[in-house]
Coordinates of C-alpha atoms in Angstrom, one line a residue:
M14 CA 9.8 44.9 68.1
Y15 CA 11.6 48.2 68.6
A16 CA 15.2 48.6 67.6
P17 CA 16.7 48.4 71.2
E18 CA 14.7 45.2 71.9
R19 CA 15.8 43.7 68.6
Q20 CA 19.4 44.6 69.2
Q21 CA 19.2 43.0 72.7
E22 CA 17.9 39.8 71.1
I23 CA 20.7 39.9 68.5
L24 CA 23.3 40.2 71.3
R25 CA 21.7 37.3 73.2
L26 CA 21.8 35.1 70.1
A27 CA 25.4 36.1 69.4
R28 CA 26.5 35.3 73.0
D29 CA 24.6 32.0 73.0
G30 CA 25.8 30.8 69.6
G31 CA 29.2 32.4 69.3
R32 CA 28.3 34.3 66.2
V33 CA 25.3 35.5 64.2
D34 CA 24.8 36.0 60.4
V35 CA 22.7 38.7 58.7
L36 CA 20.4 36.5 56.7
S37 CA 19.4 34.2 59.5
L38 CA 18.8 37.1 61.8
A39 CA 16.6 38.8 59.2
E40 CA 14.5 35.7 58.8
E41 CA 14.2 35.0 62.5
L42 CA 13.4 38.6 63.5
Q43 CA 11.2 39.2 60.4
V44 CA 13.0 42.4 59.2
T45 CA 15.2 43.2 56.2
A46 CA 18.9 42.3 56.0
E47 CA 19.7 46.1 55.8
T48 CA 17.9 46.6 59.2
I49 CA 20.0 43.8 60.7
R50 CA 23.2 45.4 59.3
R51 CA 22.2 48.7 60.9
D52 CA 21.6 46.9 64.2
L53 CA 25.0 45.1 64.0
K54 CA 26.7 48.4 63.2
A55 CA 25.1 50.0 66.3
L56 CA 26.2 47.1 68.5
D57 CA 29.7 47.2 67.0
R58 CA 29.9 51.0 67.8
A59 CA 28.8 50.2 71.4
G60 CA 31.6 47.6 71.7
L61 CA 29.3 44.7 72.2
V62 CA 30.0 42.7 69.0
R63 CA 32.6 42.7 66.3
R64 CA 31.5 42.8 62.7
V65 CA 32.8 39.9 60.5
H66 CA 32.0 39.0 56.9
G67 CA 28.3 38.2 56.8
G68 CA 27.6 38.8 60.4
A69 CA 29.1 39.4 63.8
I70 CA 30.7 37.8 66.9
P71 CA 30.3 38.8 70.5
V72 CA 33.2 40.8 71.9
G73 CA 35.3 38.5 74.1
R74 CA 35.5 35.6 71.7
L75 CA 39.2 35.8 71.3
D76 CA 39.4 32.3 70.0
F77 CA 37.1 32.9 67.1
E78 CA 38.6 32.0 63.7
P79 CA 36.7 32.4 60.4
D80 CA 37.2 29.6 57.9
L81 CA 39.5 29.9 54.8
A82 CA 36.7 30.7 52.3
E83 CA 35.3 33.5 54.5
R84 CA 38.8 35.0 55.0
E85 CA 39.6 34.9 51.3
S86 CA 36.4 36.9 50.5
A87 CA 36.9 39.6 53.2
A88 CA 38.5 42.9 52.3
A89 CA 39.4 41.5 48.9
D90 CA 40.3 44.9 47.2
E91 CA 42.5 45.9 50.2
K92 CA 44.3 42.5 50.2
D93 CA 45.0 42.8 46.5
R94 CA 46.6 46.2 47.0
I95 CA 48.6 45.0 50.0
A96 CA 49.8 41.9 48.0
K97 CA 50.9 44.0 45.1
A98 CA 52.9 46.3 47.4
G99 CA 54.5 43.2 49.0
L100 CA 56.0 42.1 45.8
A101 CA 58.4 45.1 46.0
E102 CA 59.9 43.5 49.2
L103 CA 60.9 40.2 47.6
P104 CA 64.6 39.7 47.6
T105 CA 66.5 39.3 44.3
E106 CA 67.5 35.7 44.1
G107 CA 67.1 35.4 47.8
T108 CA 65.3 33.2 50.3
T109 CA 61.7 34.0 51.4
V110 CA 59.4 32.4 54.0
L111 CA 55.7 32.7 53.2
D112 CA 53.4 32.4 56.3
A113 CA 49.9 30.9 56.0
G114 CA 47.5 33.8 55.3
T115 CA 45.1 34.8 52.6
T116 CA 46.9 38.1 51.8
V117 CA 50.3 36.3 51.7
A118 CA 48.7 33.8 49.4
R119 CA 47.5 36.6 47.1
M120 CA 51.0 37.9 46.9
A121 CA 52.4 34.4 46.2
A122 CA 50.0 34.1 43.3
A123 CA 51.2 37.4 41.8
I124 CA 55.0 36.6 41.9
P125 CA 56.3 37.3 38.4
L126 CA 57.3 34.3 36.3
E127 CA 60.8 35.9 35.8
A128 CA 61.4 35.9 39.5
S129 CA 64.2 33.7 40.9
L130 CA 63.6 32.8 44.5
T131 CA 63.9 30.1 47.1
V132 CA 60.6 29.9 48.9
V133 CA 59.8 28.1 52.2
T134 CA 56.2 27.8 53.3
H135 CA 54.1 25.7 55.7
S136 CA 50.9 26.7 53.8
L137 CA 49.4 24.1 51.5
P138 CA 47.4 26.6 49.4
I139 CA 50.6 28.7 48.9
A140 CA 52.6 25.7 48.0
A141 CA 50.0 24.6 45.5
R142 CA 50.1 28.0 43.8
L143 CA 53.9 28.0 43.5
A144 CA 54.5 24.4 42.7
D145 CA 54.7 25.0 38.9
H146 CA 56.5 28.4 39.1
P147 CA 59.6 28.0 36.8
G148 CA 61.8 30.3 38.8
I149 CA 61.0 29.2 42.4
Q150 CA 62.8 26.5 44.4
L151 CA 60.0 25.5 46.7
H152 CA 60.4 23.9 50.1
L153 CA 57.3 22.7 51.8
V154 CA 57.4 22.5 55.6
G155 CA 55.6 19.5 57.0
G156 CA 53.6 18.8 60.1
R157 CA 50.0 18.3 61.3
V158 CA 47.8 20.2 58.9
R159 CA 45.1 22.4 60.5
H160 CA 41.8 22.0 58.6
R161 CA 40.7 25.6 59.1
T162 CA 43.8 27.2 57.6
R163 CA 45.5 24.4 55.7
A164 CA 48.7 25.2 57.5
A165 CA 51.3 22.7 58.9
V166 CA 51.9 23.1 62.6
D167 CA 53.5 21.3 65.6
A168 CA 57.0 19.8 66.1
W169 CA 57.9 19.0 62.5
A170 CA 57.2 22.6 61.4
L171 CA 59.0 24.1 64.4
R172 CA 62.0 21.9 63.8
A173 CA 62.2 22.9 60.1
Y174 CA 62.1 26.6 60.9
G175 CA 64.8 26.1 63.6
E176 CA 67.2 24.9 60.9
I177 CA 67.0 27.8 58.4
R178 CA 67.9 31.5 58.0
A179 CA 65.9 33.4 55.4
D180 CA 66.3 36.9 53.9
V181 CA 62.7 37.9 54.5
L182 CA 59.5 36.6 56.1
F183 CA 56.0 37.7 54.9
V184 CA 53.9 37.0 58.0
A185 CA 50.1 37.2 58.6
A186 CA 48.2 38.0 61.7
N187 CA 44.6 38.0 62.8
G188 CA 45.2 41.1 65.0
F189 CA 48.0 43.6 65.5
S190 CA 48.5 46.6 67.8
A191 CA 51.3 48.3 69.7
E192 CA 49.6 47.3 73.0
H193 CA 48.9 43.6 72.3
G194 CA 51.4 42.8 69.6
L195 CA 50.7 40.1 67.0
T196 CA 47.9 37.7 67.7
T197 CA 46.1 34.7 66.2
P198 CA 43.4 32.4 67.6
D199 CA 45.4 29.2 67.6
L200 CA 48.3 28.4 69.9
A201 CA 49.9 25.9 67.5
E202 CA 49.8 28.4 64.6
A203 CA 51.2 31.1 66.9
A204 CA 54.2 28.8 67.7
V205 CA 55.0 28.3 64.0
K206 CA 54.7 32.0 63.3
R207 CA 57.1 32.8 66.2
A208 CA 59.6 30.2 64.8
A209 CA 59.3 31.7 61.3
I210 CA 60.0 35.2 62.8
A211 CA 63.1 33.9 64.5
A212 CA 64.3 32.3 61.2
A213 CA 64.2 35.6 59.2
R214 CA 66.5 38.6 58.9
R215 CA 63.7 40.8 57.9
V216 CA 60.0 40.6 58.8
V217 CA 57.2 42.1 56.7
L218 CA 53.6 42.0 58.1
L219 CA 50.8 41.9 55.5
A220 CA 47.6 42.8 57.2
D221 CA 44.5 44.8 56.2
S222 CA 43.5 47.7 58.4
S223 CA 40.5 45.9 59.9
K224 CA 42.9 43.8 62.0
H225 CA 44.5 46.8 63.7
G226 CA 43.5 46.9 67.3
Q227 CA 42.1 43.4 67.2
E228 CA 43.2 41.0 69.9
H229 CA 43.1 37.2 69.7
F230 CA 43.9 34.3 72.1
A231 CA 47.5 33.4 71.1
R232 CA 50.2 36.0 71.0
F233 CA 53.3 35.3 68.8
G234 CA 55.3 38.5 68.9
D235 CA 55.6 42.3 69.4
L236 CA 54.8 44.8 66.7
S237 CA 58.5 45.9 67.2
D238 CA 59.5 42.4 65.8
V239 CA 58.1 43.7 62.4
D240 CA 60.4 45.7 60.2
L241 CA 57.7 46.7 57.7
L242 CA 53.9 46.7 58.0
I243 CA 52.0 46.8 54.6
T244 CA 48.4 47.6 55.2
D245 CA 45.7 49.7 53.4
S246 CA 44.6 53.3 53.6
G247 CA 41.9 52.3 56.2
L248 CA 44.7 52.6 58.8
S249 CA 44.6 56.3 59.8
P250 CA 47.7 58.5 59.4
E251 CA 47.7 59.0 63.1
D252 CA 47.7 55.2 63.8
A253 CA 50.4 54.7 61.2
A254 CA 52.6 57.4 62.8
A255 CA 52.1 55.8 66.2
I256 CA 53.3 52.5 64.9
E257 CA 56.3 54.0 63.2
R258 CA 57.3 55.7 66.5
G259 CA 57.7 52.1 67.8
G260 CA 60.3 51.4 65.1
T261 CA 58.1 49.7 62.4
E262 CA 57.9 51.2 59.0
V263 CA 54.4 51.5 57.6
V264 CA 53.2 51.4 54.0
R265 CA 49.5 52.2 53.4
A266 CA 48.7 50.7 50.0

């Protein structure tokens, strides 16, 4: 099978199944995993699929949402640098909202033991990491817990965020751009993120550069709602400058 034929078959499988993974494709098409990665790279450049950890999804699947384990392993080095930079934005003895997200969770795990904060979160993983922190007064927002993200959503969570004012929110997004704003695959999670933004005086977006330009099903804000974007050096200086012209400060960690 020639490369164009193989790539056409990969595209068909991706569209039929919603996603493809490298190892399964290599076995099915009887080629090496490296050959499949080159095919996926070519399809990604052509705008036909979008590369994700371990495989790809067809373009147009705006509702696709990787599971928690997959998101935690993706762009790990970049997320660590972003999380470290985020620590500098923590208020001194103030109130912080921590959104559900793997980069936000990394920052939560790195909060120094000497820190003195009030933290509000609807993320079960983040709450578990902070429950024994000696300097944190932890408030866990309740609601229906989504299995895929371990985040509380729906009316209880929305009501809780409607009753508070916080110094700073650290928010996550599956996609961000000046054109499409802040997006995530799930409407219920988008509603909670929107409520958290409204509850904070300052909004800090923690997002690695692979999410720039991505668009997902549920929109929860404009990029102009964000005071500071902390991302990695994969975001080009030109893109960073364009974002800053819209009023959002950018840090490339």
